[in-house]
Amino acid sequence: MALTTRDGGFYLDDERMLLVSGSVHYWRLERLRWGEILDCVREMGFSVICTYIPWGVHEISPGEFDFGEINPDYDLDAFLTLCEDKDLRVLLRPGPHVNSEITYFGFPKRVLADPMVQSVTADGTPVVFPSPPRMFPVPSYASEKFYQEVGIYFDRVCPIIRDHLHPHGCVIAVQADNEMSFFLRTQPYDHDYSEGAIFLYLWFLNEKYHDIERLNSAYRTDYDSFDEVPPPRDFNARNWDDLPYYLDWIEYKEYYLQHGLARISDMLRKRGVATFMYHNLPGLCIKPPYNQIKMEEIVDAVGFDLYYYKEEYHKVKRCIQYLNGMSRAPFIPEFASGFVALPIPVKPIMLDDAEFTTYAALMYGFLGINFYMLVERERWVGSPIDRFGGVRKKRFRFYQRFNRIIKRINYQELRIKCEGILLINRDCARLELASSLLTPIPILGGITPEYYVSEDDLGFDDVIQLEYGRQWDALYYGFGAAKYAVTIGDTELPLERLSEYRVVAVPSFDFMSRDVQDKLINYVKDGGCLVMGPRVPEFDEHIKEFGIIREYLPKPDGRMDEVMVEGIELKDADIFDTGATGAVSVLTADTGTIIYQQKIGSGSIIHFGFLFPRVTEDVPAGLTGIIDRIAVACGMQRVIPCTDPQIDAAVHIADGADGREILFVANTRMGEKDVDIGGIYLDPDSEEMVGPVIRIPAYTVRILEVASHDR
């Protein structure tokens, strides 16, 4: 296999490469224009392209296909040969799901019409995806009939792919399926309840527990066999004893997606597609039912598709940071270049959106990106090249300049500097999803969990499913506004990955998986600084007593309903007497210590014992002040002095002996800003020295090279 990942980067034939490509759909273009269109792609600075292979377009009838025998525009072999002639490398996406704004998302209509293929709702009805121009029933990825149909298609297309695999051909990577996400209907009690899916659920339980008595112990039940366990169809938990049943259902939803990805990727490999294999998830998929670590045990890389407006900077940032914290090589399989031309009630993504979000993504350290689309076609507008080979000058020049900049700063040799990592607490995130009371949720609704989760405390001190997201957001926005280099990860990360960071932060409540508690305490003993709160876990994932972290920490002496600190209101604040354990006070209120630092082994735990208020990107100065107290106790340093939450910054450091530092500074909102960047820098564009204060226009990312810097 020629394309590989190691040391957080892509390598082709053992040479490090930045994987920058753009989508060109051969079957949507006149074959006579392929050559001139590909020449335009090269002129923009791209040496890699990407294309789907749509099953539903190529299938004439069951088992019969047109790959150029009837319509010359469908000749995949000829297109790949032309790419080889023009020294272009190719990423191939054979599906079976391709979306691609095709009616039925690239599946043959006859396949979706088969009841044995269809996914089923909790009410026993087919699951319908409301995509224009025509709704359709979606397939079940637990249906054996579905995989039989896919196998017939793969039998025809895989020999063409094999003939063009690198090194003797142009294909350097293949994507297994597309946006594995329950067709964006991810609410837990929506689907899939088909016969195959229920069988898969029981298989999952058997695989997890092995013995029905172990399940009965976890669930507080008395089933005689796994076959008796019904899948939950609504959230009916009354107390914490009921939770393991529902938490397992969410873990199964993750397992279902992994099963589908494994089946598709294995089918490709068994047909000789032995190459780098990847998958794409739709947007900000950093919580269940998605599981990055498990999915990258199946394929070589998993990335996110990003279609965001300039006002959605933080969605771009979170996606890229999460990929940096989790993936072997941060890769964006689709990044908006133009916009879908279908009757949907959203505004188009314009060039100014693409300009800002592209550089925002660059700022946080991707190592692969595919611009979707470089070439227009039906149902898509706003690309730099039209379907006839003409160019749209502003868009064309933008991508030319982008490719020049990444080469000039030798971007593939840079690594973003991160002192800390903020973890998604997968136990809490599973509870958040499990406690949903709304099914399904409209795809374009923009509805966040606090509007649809149960507000029952289930016997815990806090309404965990409501407060978890608020505490995570407070830490995310707080570290960002205070300008500390903190990326994003997940409690699924192994200890050796966590040990790469000076600081690990995670919102914690009354329960946490045993393996996560063990991992975090070992991280601390080995010298790390763990920031956690508001509570210290006392139970494991089965809500059985287990508090290995609690053993090392002082217990609260009391609790205040509300405490005012640094001008912000903190709720349900535990007060600690630090004398008994030798802990050091980090922050006190009028009533006593509310944040302390406890040394354990070679490291320490910083515990905040209160609920932050709901925080958005308009970060109050008081939150920045609290985060400063925590960061200083951890030994962290700011990236730049500025603490304006509208300004963001990241430092990249070059591999090797030269140690170049590149500073990215972003103005993420409206209005020009004068920004203290704390030193003198070289502006590569003007080749002038700038700083320590620079002016940054609205929605702009400045890229500067360190000249001298006093910290």
Coordinates of N, CA and C in Angstrom, one line a residue, residues 102-315:
I102 N -27.6 13.2 -5.8 CA -28.3 12.3 -6.7 C -29.6 11.9 -6.1
T103 N -30.6 11.8 -6.9 CA -31.9 11.2 -6.4 C -31.6 9.8 -5.9
Y104 N -32.0 9.4 -4.7 CA -31.8 8.2 -4.1 C -30.3 8.0 -3.6
F105 N -29.6 9.1 -3.6 CA -28.2 9.1 -3.1 C -27.3 8.0 -3.7
G106 N -27.6 7.7 -5.0 CA -26.7 6.8 -5.7 C -27.2 5.4 -5.6
F107 N -28.1 5.0 -4.8 CA -28.6 3.6 -4.8 C -29.6 3.4 -5.9
P108 N -29.6 2.3 -6.5 CA -30.7 2.0 -7.5 C -32.1 2.0 -6.8
K109 N -33.0 2.6 -7.4 CA -34.4 2.7 -6.8 C -34.9 1.3 -6.5
R110 N -34.7 0.3 -7.3 CA -35.2 -1.0 -7.1 C -34.7 -1.6 -5.8
V111 N -33.5 -1.3 -5.4 CA -32.9 -1.8 -4.2 C -33.6 -1.2 -3.0
L112 N -33.8 0.1 -3.0 CA -34.4 0.8 -1.9 C -35.9 0.4 -1.7
A113 N -36.5 -0.1 -2.8 CA -37.9 -0.4 -2.8 C -38.1 -1.8 -2.2
D114 N -37.1 -2.6 -1.9 CA -37.2 -3.9 -1.4 C -37.3 -3.9 0.1
P115 N -38.5 -4.4 0.6 CA -38.7 -4.4 2.1 C -37.6 -5.1 2.9
M116 N -37.0 -6.1 2.3 CA -35.9 -6.8 3.0 C -34.6 -6.0 3.1
V117 N -34.6 -4.9 2.4 CA -33.4 -4.0 2.5 C -33.6 -2.8 3.4
Q118 N -34.9 -2.5 3.6 CA -35.2 -1.2 4.3 C -35.0 -1.2 5.8
S119 N -34.5 0.0 6.3 CA -34.5 0.2 7.7 C -35.9 0.5 8.2
V120 N -36.1 0.2 9.5 CA -37.4 0.2 10.0 C -37.4 1.1 11.3
T121 N -38.5 1.9 11.5 CA -38.6 2.7 12.7 C -39.1 1.9 13.9
A122 N -39.1 2.6 15.0 CA -39.6 1.9 16.3 C -41.0 1.5 16.1
D123 N -41.8 2.2 15.2 CA -43.2 1.9 15.0 C -43.4 0.8 13.9
G124 N -42.3 0.3 13.3 CA -42.4 -0.7 12.3 C -42.6 -0.2 10.9
T125 N -42.4 1.1 10.7 CA -42.6 1.6 9.3 C -41.3 1.9 8.7
P126 N -41.2 1.9 7.3 CA -39.9 2.2 6.6 C -39.4 3.6 7.0
V127 N -38.1 3.7 7.1 CA -37.5 5.0 7.4 C -37.3 5.8 6.1
V128 N -37.9 7.0 6.1 CA -37.9 7.8 4.9 C -36.9 9.0 5.1
F129 N -36.0 9.2 4.1 CA -35.1 10.3 4.2 C -35.7 11.4 3.4
P130 N -36.0 12.6 4.0 CA -36.7 13.7 3.3 C -35.7 14.6 2.5
S131 N -35.1 14.0 1.5 CA -34.1 14.7 0.7 C -34.7 15.1 -0.7
P132 N -34.6 16.4 -1.1 CA -35.1 16.8 -2.4 C -34.1 16.2 -3.4
P133 N -34.6 16.0 -4.7 CA -36.0 16.3 -5.2 C -37.0 15.2 -4.8
R134 N -36.6 14.1 -4.2 CA -37.5 13.0 -4.0 C -37.1 12.2 -2.7
M135 N -38.1 12.1 -1.8 CA -37.8 11.3 -0.6 C -37.7 9.8 -1.0
F136 N -37.0 9.1 -0.1 CA -36.8 7.7 -0.4 C -36.6 6.9 0.9
P137 N -37.0 5.6 0.9 CA -36.7 4.7 2.1 C -35.2 4.4 2.1
V138 N -34.6 4.4 3.3 CA -33.2 4.2 3.4 C -32.9 2.7 3.7
P139 N -31.7 2.3 3.3 CA -31.4 0.9 3.5 C -30.9 0.6 5.0
S140 N -31.1 -0.6 5.4 CA -30.6 -1.0 6.7 C -29.2 -1.6 6.5
Y141 N -28.2 -1.1 7.3 CA -26.9 -1.7 7.2 C -26.7 -2.9 8.1
A142 N -27.9 -3.5 8.5 CA -27.9 -4.8 9.1 C -28.6 -5.8 8.2
S143 N -29.0 -5.4 7.0 CA -29.7 -6.3 6.1 C -28.7 -7.1 5.2
E144 N -28.9 -8.4 5.3 CA -28.0 -9.3 4.5 C -28.4 -9.1 3.0
K145 N -29.7 -8.9 2.7 CA -30.1 -8.7 1.3 C -29.4 -7.4 0.7
F146 N -29.2 -6.4 1.6 CA -28.6 -5.2 1.1 C -27.1 -5.5 0.7
Y147 N -26.4 -6.3 1.5 CA -25.0 -6.6 1.2 C -24.9 -7.5 0.0
Q148 N -25.9 -8.4 -0.2 CA -25.9 -9.2 -1.4 C -26.0 -8.3 -2.7
E149 N -26.8 -7.3 -2.6 CA -27.0 -6.4 -3.8 C -25.7 -5.6 -4.0
V150 N -25.1 -5.1 -2.9 CA -23.8 -4.3 -3.0 C -22.8 -5.2 -3.6
G151 N -22.7 -6.5 -3.2 CA -21.7 -7.4 -3.7 C -21.8 -7.5 -5.2
I152 N -22.9 -7.6 -5.8 CA -23.1 -7.7 -7.3 C -22.5 -6.4 -7.9
Y153 N -22.7 -5.3 -7.4 CA -22.2 -4.0 -7.9 C -20.7 -4.0 -7.7
F154 N -20.2 -4.3 -6.5 CA -18.7 -4.4 -6.3 C -18.0 -5.4 -7.2
D155 N -18.7 -6.5 -7.5 CA -18.0 -7.4 -8.4 C -17.7 -6.8 -9.8
R156 N -18.5 -5.9 -10.2 CA -18.3 -5.2 -11.5 C -17.4 -4.1 -11.4
V157 N -17.4 -3.2 -10.4 CA -16.6 -2.0 -10.3 C -15.2 -2.3 -9.8
C158 N -15.0 -3.2 -8.9 CA -13.7 -3.4 -8.3 C -12.6 -3.8 -9.2
P159 N -12.9 -4.6 -10.3 CA -11.8 -4.9 -11.2 C -11.3 -3.6 -11.9
I160 N -12.1 -2.7 -12.2 CA -11.7 -1.4 -12.8 C -10.8 -0.6 -11.8
I161 N -11.2 -0.6 -10.5 CA -10.4 0.1 -9.5 C -9.1 -0.6 -9.4
R162 N -9.1 -1.9 -9.3 CA -7.8 -2.7 -9.2 C -6.8 -2.3 -10.3
D163 N -7.3 -2.2 -11.5 CA -6.4 -1.9 -12.6 C -5.7 -0.6 -12.5
H164 N -6.2 0.3 -11.6 CA -5.6 1.7 -11.6 C -5.1 2.0 -10.2
L165 N -4.9 1.0 -9.4 CA -4.3 1.2 -8.0 C -2.8 1.6 -8.1
H166 N -2.4 2.6 -7.3 CA -1.0 3.0 -7.2 C -0.2 1.7 -6.7
P167 N 1.0 1.5 -7.2 CA 1.9 2.4 -7.9 C 1.8 2.4 -9.4
H168 N 1.1 1.3 -10.0 CA 1.0 1.3 -11.4 C -0.1 2.1 -12.0
G169 N -0.9 2.7 -11.1 CA -2.1 3.5 -11.5 C -2.2 4.8 -10.7
C170 N -3.3 5.5 -10.9 CA -3.4 6.8 -10.3 C -4.1 6.8 -8.9
V171 N -4.8 5.7 -8.6 CA -5.7 5.7 -7.4 C -4.8 5.4 -6.2
I172 N -4.8 6.4 -5.3 CA -4.0 6.3 -4.1 C -4.8 6.0 -2.8
A173 N -6.1 6.1 -2.9 CA -7.0 5.8 -1.7 C -8.4 5.6 -2.2
V174 N -9.1 4.8 -1.4 CA -10.5 4.5 -1.7 C -11.4 4.8 -0.5
Q175 N -12.5 5.4 -0.6 CA -13.4 5.7 0.5 C -14.4 4.6 0.6
A176 N -14.6 4.0 1.7 CA -15.6 2.9 2.0 C -16.9 3.6 2.4
D177 N -17.9 3.5 1.6 CA -19.2 4.1 1.8 C -19.1 5.6 2.0
N178 N -20.2 6.2 2.6 CA -20.2 7.6 2.7 C -21.1 8.1 3.8
E179 N -20.6 8.9 4.7 CA -21.3 9.6 5.7 C -22.2 8.6 6.5
M180 N -21.6 7.6 7.1 CA -22.2 6.5 7.8 C -22.9 7.2 9.1
S181 N -24.2 7.4 9.0 CA -24.8 8.2 10.1 C -26.3 8.0 10.2
F182 N -26.7 6.8 10.0 CA -28.2 6.5 10.0 C -28.9 7.5 9.1
F183 N -28.3 7.9 8.0 CA -28.8 8.9 7.1 C -29.3 10.1 7.8
L184 N -28.4 10.6 8.7 CA -28.6 11.8 9.5 C -29.7 11.8 10.5
R185 N -30.3 10.6 10.7 CA -31.4 10.5 11.7 C -30.8 9.7 12.9
T186 N -30.1 10.5 13.7 CA -29.3 9.8 14.8 C -30.0 9.8 16.1
Q187 N -31.2 10.2 16.2 CA -31.9 10.1 17.5 C -32.1 8.6 17.9
P188 N -31.9 8.3 19.2 CA -31.7 6.9 19.5 C -32.8 5.9 19.3
Y189 N -34.0 6.5 19.4 CA -35.2 5.6 19.3 C -36.0 5.8 18.0
D190 N -35.2 6.2 16.9 CA -35.8 6.4 15.6 C -35.7 5.1 14.8
H191 N -34.5 4.7 14.5 CA -34.3 3.5 13.8 C -32.8 3.0 14.0
D192 N -32.5 1.8 13.8 CA -33.1 0.8 12.9 C -33.6 -0.4 13.8
Y193 N -34.9 -0.7 13.6 CA -35.6 -1.8 14.3 C -36.0 -2.9 13.3
S194 N -35.2 -3.0 12.2 CA -35.5 -4.1 11.3 C -35.1 -5.5 11.9
E195 N -35.5 -6.6 11.3 CA -35.2 -7.9 11.8 C -33.7 -8.1 12.0
G196 N -32.9 -7.7 10.9 CA -31.5 -7.8 10.9 C -30.8 -6.9 12.0
A197 N -31.4 -5.7 12.2 CA -30.8 -4.8 13.2 C -31.1 -5.4 14.7
I198 N -32.2 -5.9 14.9 CA -32.5 -6.5 16.2 C -31.6 -7.7 16.5
F199 N -31.4 -8.5 15.4 CA -30.4 -9.6 15.6 C -29.0 -9.1 15.9
L200 N -28.6 -8.0 15.2 CA -27.3 -7.5 15.5 C -27.2 -6.9 16.9
Y201 N -28.3 -6.3 17.4 CA -28.3 -5.8 18.8 C -28.1 -7.0 19.8
L202 N -28.8 -8.1 19.6 CA -28.6 -9.2 20.5 C -27.2 -9.8 20.4
W203 N -26.7 -9.8 19.2 CA -25.3 -10.2 19.0 C -24.3 -9.4 19.7
F204 N -24.5 -8.0 19.7 CA -23.7 -7.1 20.4 C -23.7 -7.4 21.9
L205 N -24.9 -7.6 22.5 CA -25.1 -7.9 23.9 C -24.3 -9.1 24.3
N206 N -24.5 -10.2 23.4 CA -23.8 -11.4 23.7 C -22.3 -11.2 23.6
E207 N -21.8 -10.4 22.7 CA -20.4 -10.2 22.5 C -19.8 -9.4 23.7
K208 N -20.6 -8.5 24.2 CA -20.2 -7.6 25.3 C -20.2 -8.4 26.7
Y209 N -21.3 -9.2 26.9 CA -21.4 -9.8 28.3 C -21.1 -11.3 28.3
H210 N -21.2 -12.0 27.2 CA -20.9 -13.4 27.1 C -21.8 -14.3 27.9
D211 N -22.2 -13.9 29.1 CA -23.0 -14.7 29.9 C -24.2 -13.8 30.3
I212 N -25.4 -14.4 30.2 CA -26.7 -13.6 30.5 C -26.7 -13.2 31.9
E213 N -26.0 -13.9 32.8 CA -26.0 -13.5 34.2 C -25.3 -12.2 34.4
R214 N -24.2 -12.0 33.6 CA -23.5 -10.7 33.7 C -24.4 -9.6 33.3
L215 N -25.2 -9.8 32.2 CA -26.1 -8.7 31.8 C -27.1 -8.5 32.9
N216 N -27.7 -9.6 33.5 CA -28.7 -9.4 34.5 C -28.2 -8.6 35.7
S217 N -26.9 -8.9 36.0 CA -26.3 -8.1 37.1 C -26.2 -6.6 36.8
A218 N -25.9 -6.3 35.5 CA -25.8 -4.9 35.1 C -27.1 -4.3 35.0
Y219 N -28.1 -5.0 34.5 CA -29.4 -4.4 34.3 C -30.4 -4.6 35.5
R220 N -30.0 -5.3 36.5 CA -30.9 -5.7 37.6 C -32.2 -6.4 37.1
T221 N -31.9 -7.4 36.2 CA -33.0 -8.1 35.6 C -32.8 -9.6 35.8
D222 N -33.7 -10.5 35.2 CA -33.6 -11.9 35.4 C -33.9 -12.6 34.1
Y223 N -33.4 -12.1 32.9 CA -33.6 -12.8 31.7 C -32.9 -14.2 31.7
D224 N -33.6 -15.1 30.9 CA -33.0 -16.5 30.8 C -32.0 -16.5 29.6
S225 N -32.2 -15.6 28.6 CA -31.3 -15.6 27.5 C -31.2 -14.2 26.9
F226 N -30.2 -14.0 26.0 CA -30.1 -12.7 25.4 C -31.3 -12.5 24.4
D227 N -31.8 -13.5 23.9 CA -33.0 -13.3 23.0 C -34.2 -12.7 23.6
E228 N -34.2 -12.7 24.9 CA -35.4 -12.1 25.6 C -35.3 -10.6 25.8
V229 N -34.1 -10.1 25.6 CA -33.8 -8.6 25.8 C -34.4 -7.8 24.7
P230 N -35.5 -7.0 25.0 CA -36.1 -6.2 23.9 C -35.3 -4.9 23.7
P231 N -35.1 -4.4 22.5 CA -34.5 -3.2 22.2 C -35.3 -2.0 22.8
P232 N -34.7 -1.0 23.4 CA -35.5 0.1 23.9 C -36.1 0.9 22.8
R233 N -37.3 1.4 22.9 CA -38.0 2.1 21.9 C -38.4 3.5 22.4
D234 N -38.0 3.9 23.6 CA -38.2 5.2 24.2 C -37.4 5.2 25.4
F235 N -37.1 6.4 25.9 CA -36.4 6.6 27.2 C -37.3 6.6 28.3
N236 N -37.3 5.5 29.1 CA -38.3 5.4 30.2 C -37.6 5.2 31.6
A237 N -36.3 5.6 31.7 CA -35.6 5.4 32.9 C -36.2 6.3 34.0
R238 N -36.3 5.7 35.2 CA -36.8 6.4 36.3 C -35.7 6.7 37.4
N239 N -34.7 5.9 37.4 CA -33.6 6.2 38.3 C -32.3 5.6 37.7
W240 N -31.2 5.8 38.4 CA -29.9 5.4 37.9 C -29.8 3.9 37.6
D241 N -30.5 3.1 38.4 CA -30.5 1.6 38.2 C -30.9 1.2 36.8
D242 N -31.8 2.1 36.1 CA -32.3 1.7 34.8 C -31.3 2.1 33.7
L243 N -30.2 2.8 34.0 CA -29.4 3.4 32.9 C -28.6 2.5 32.1
P244 N -28.0 1.4 32.7 CA -27.1 0.5 31.9 C -27.8 0.0 30.6
Y245 N -29.1 -0.3 30.7 CA -29.8 -0.8 29.6 C -29.8 0.2 28.5
Y246 N -30.1 1.5 28.8 CA -30.1 2.6 27.8 C -28.7 3.0 27.3
L247 N -27.8 3.0 28.2 CA -26.4 3.3 27.8 C -25.8 2.2 26.8
D248 N -26.2 1.0 27.1 CA -25.8 -0.1 26.1 C -26.4 0.1 24.8
W249 N -27.7 0.6 24.7 CA -28.3 0.8 23.4 C -27.5 1.9 22.6
I250 N -27.0 2.9 23.3 CA -26.3 3.9 22.6 C -24.9 3.3 22.2
E251 N -24.3 2.5 23.0 CA -23.1 1.9 22.6 C -23.3 1.0 21.4
Y252 N -24.5 0.3 21.4 CA -24.9 -0.5 20.2 C -25.1 0.4 19.0
K253 N -25.6 1.6 19.1 CA -25.8 2.4 17.9 C -24.4 2.7 17.3
E254 N -23.4 2.9 18.2 CA -22.0 3.1 17.7 C -21.6 1.8 17.0
Y255 N -21.8 0.7 17.6 CA -21.5 -0.7 17.1 C -22.1 -0.9 15.7
Y256 N -23.4 -0.5 15.5 CA -24.1 -0.6 14.3 C -23.3 0.1 13.1
L257 N -22.9 1.3 13.4 CA -22.2 2.0 12.3 C -20.8 1.4 12.1
Q258 N -20.2 0.9 13.1 CA -18.9 0.2 12.9 C -19.1 -1.1 12.1
H259 N -20.2 -1.8 12.4 CA -20.5 -3.0 11.6 C -20.7 -2.7 10.2
G260 N -21.5 -1.7 9.8 CA -21.7 -1.3 8.4 C -20.4 -0.9 7.7
L261 N -19.6 -0.1 8.4 CA -18.3 0.3 7.8 C -17.4 -0.9 7.6
A262 N -17.4 -1.9 8.6 CA -16.5 -3.1 8.5 C -17.0 -3.9 7.3
R263 N -18.3 -4.1 7.2 CA -18.8 -4.9 6.1 C -18.4 -4.4 4.7
I264 N -18.6 -3.1 4.5 CA -18.3 -2.5 3.2 C -16.8 -2.5 2.9
S265 N -16.0 -2.1 3.9 CA -14.6 -2.1 3.7 C -14.0 -3.5 3.4
D266 N -14.5 -4.5 4.1 CA -14.1 -5.9 3.9 C -14.5 -6.4 2.5
M267 N -15.7 -6.0 2.1 CA -16.1 -6.4 0.7 C -15.2 -5.8 -0.3
L268 N -14.8 -4.6 -0.1 CA -13.8 -4.0 -1.1 C -12.5 -4.7 -1.1
R269 N -12.0 -5.0 0.1 CA -10.7 -5.6 0.3 C -10.7 -7.0 -0.3
K270 N -11.8 -7.8 -0.1 CA -11.9 -9.1 -0.6 C -11.9 -9.2 -2.1
R271 N -12.3 -8.1 -2.7 CA -12.3 -8.0 -4.2 C -11.0 -7.3 -4.7
G272 N -10.0 -7.3 -3.9 CA -8.7 -6.9 -4.4 C -8.4 -5.4 -4.3
V273 N -9.2 -4.6 -3.6 CA -9.0 -3.2 -3.5 C -8.1 -3.0 -2.3
A274 N -6.8 -3.3 -2.5 CA -5.8 -3.3 -1.4 C -5.1 -2.0 -1.4
T275 N -5.6 -1.0 -0.8 CA -5.1 0.3 -0.8 C -5.5 1.1 0.5
F276 N -5.0 2.3 0.6 CA -5.4 3.1 1.8 C -6.9 3.3 1.7
M277 N -7.6 3.0 2.8 CA -9.1 3.1 2.9 C -9.5 4.1 3.9
Y278 N -10.4 5.0 3.6 CA -10.9 6.0 4.6 C -12.4 6.1 4.5
H279 N -12.9 6.9 5.5 CA -14.4 7.1 5.5 C -14.6 8.6 6.0
N280 N -15.7 9.1 5.6 CA -16.1 10.5 6.0 C -17.4 10.5 6.8
L281 N -17.4 11.3 7.8 CA -18.6 11.5 8.6 C -19.1 12.9 8.4
P282 N -20.5 13.1 8.6 CA -21.1 14.4 8.2 C -21.0 15.5 9.2
G283 N -19.9 16.3 9.1 CA -19.8 17.5 10.0 C -19.4 17.2 11.4
L284 N -20.0 17.8 12.4 CA -19.5 17.8 13.8 C -19.9 16.6 14.5
C285 N -19.3 15.5 14.1 CA -19.6 14.1 14.7 C -18.7 13.7 15.8
I286 N -18.6 14.4 16.9 CA -17.6 14.2 17.9 C -18.3 13.4 19.1
K287 N -19.5 13.1 19.0 CA -20.2 12.4 20.1 C -20.9 11.2 19.6
P288 N -21.4 10.3 20.5 CA -22.2 9.2 20.0 C -23.4 9.7 19.1
P289 N -23.7 8.8 18.1 CA -23.4 7.4 17.9 C -22.0 7.2 17.1
Y290 N -21.2 8.3 17.0 CA -20.0 8.1 16.3 C -18.9 7.8 17.3
N291 N -17.9 7.0 16.8 CA -16.8 6.6 17.7 C -15.5 6.6 16.8
Q292 N -14.8 7.7 16.8 CA -13.6 7.8 15.9 C -12.6 6.7 16.2
I293 N -12.2 6.4 17.4 CA -11.2 5.4 17.7 C -11.6 4.1 17.2
K294 N -12.8 3.6 17.4 CA -13.3 2.3 16.9 C -13.3 2.3 15.4
M295 N -13.8 3.4 14.8 CA -13.9 3.4 13.3 C -12.5 3.3 12.7
E296 N -11.5 3.9 13.3 CA -10.1 3.9 12.7 C -9.4 2.6 13.1
E297 N -10.1 1.7 13.8 CA -9.6 0.3 13.9 C -10.1 -0.5 12.6
I298 N -11.0 0.0 11.9 CA -11.6 -0.6 10.7 C -11.0 -0.1 9.4
V299 N -10.9 1.2 9.3 CA -10.3 1.8 8.1 C -9.1 2.6 8.5
D300 N -8.3 3.1 7.6 CA -7.1 3.8 7.9 C -7.3 5.2 8.4
A301 N -8.3 5.9 8.0 CA -8.6 7.2 8.5 C -10.1 7.5 8.4
V302 N -10.5 8.4 9.3 CA -11.9 8.8 9.3 C -11.9 10.3 9.5
G303 N -12.5 11.0 8.5 CA -12.6 12.5 8.6 C -14.0 13.0 8.6
F304 N -14.1 14.3 8.6 CA -15.4 15.0 8.7 C -15.6 15.8 7.4
D305 N -16.9 15.9 7.0 CA -17.3 16.8 5.8 C -17.7 18.1 6.4
L306 N -17.1 19.2 5.9 CA -17.4 20.5 6.5 C -18.0 21.4 5.5
Y307 N -19.2 21.8 5.8 CA -20.0 22.8 5.0 C -20.5 23.9 5.9
Y308 N -19.7 24.9 6.2 CA -20.1 25.9 7.2 C -19.9 27.3 6.6
Y309 N -20.7 28.2 7.2 CA -20.6 29.6 6.9 C -19.6 30.3 7.8
K310 N -19.2 31.5 7.4 CA -18.1 32.2 8.1 C -18.5 32.4 9.6
E311 N -19.8 32.6 9.8 CA -20.3 32.8 11.2 C -20.3 31.5 12.0
E312 N -19.9 30.4 11.4 CA -19.9 29.1 12.1 C -18.4 28.7 12.4
Y313 N -17.6 29.7 12.7 CA -16.2 29.4 12.9 C -15.9 28.3 13.9
H314 N -16.7 28.3 15.0 CA -16.4 27.4 16.1 C -16.8 26.0 15.7
K315 N -17.7 25.8 14.8 CA -17.9 24.4 14.3 C -16.7 23.9 13.5

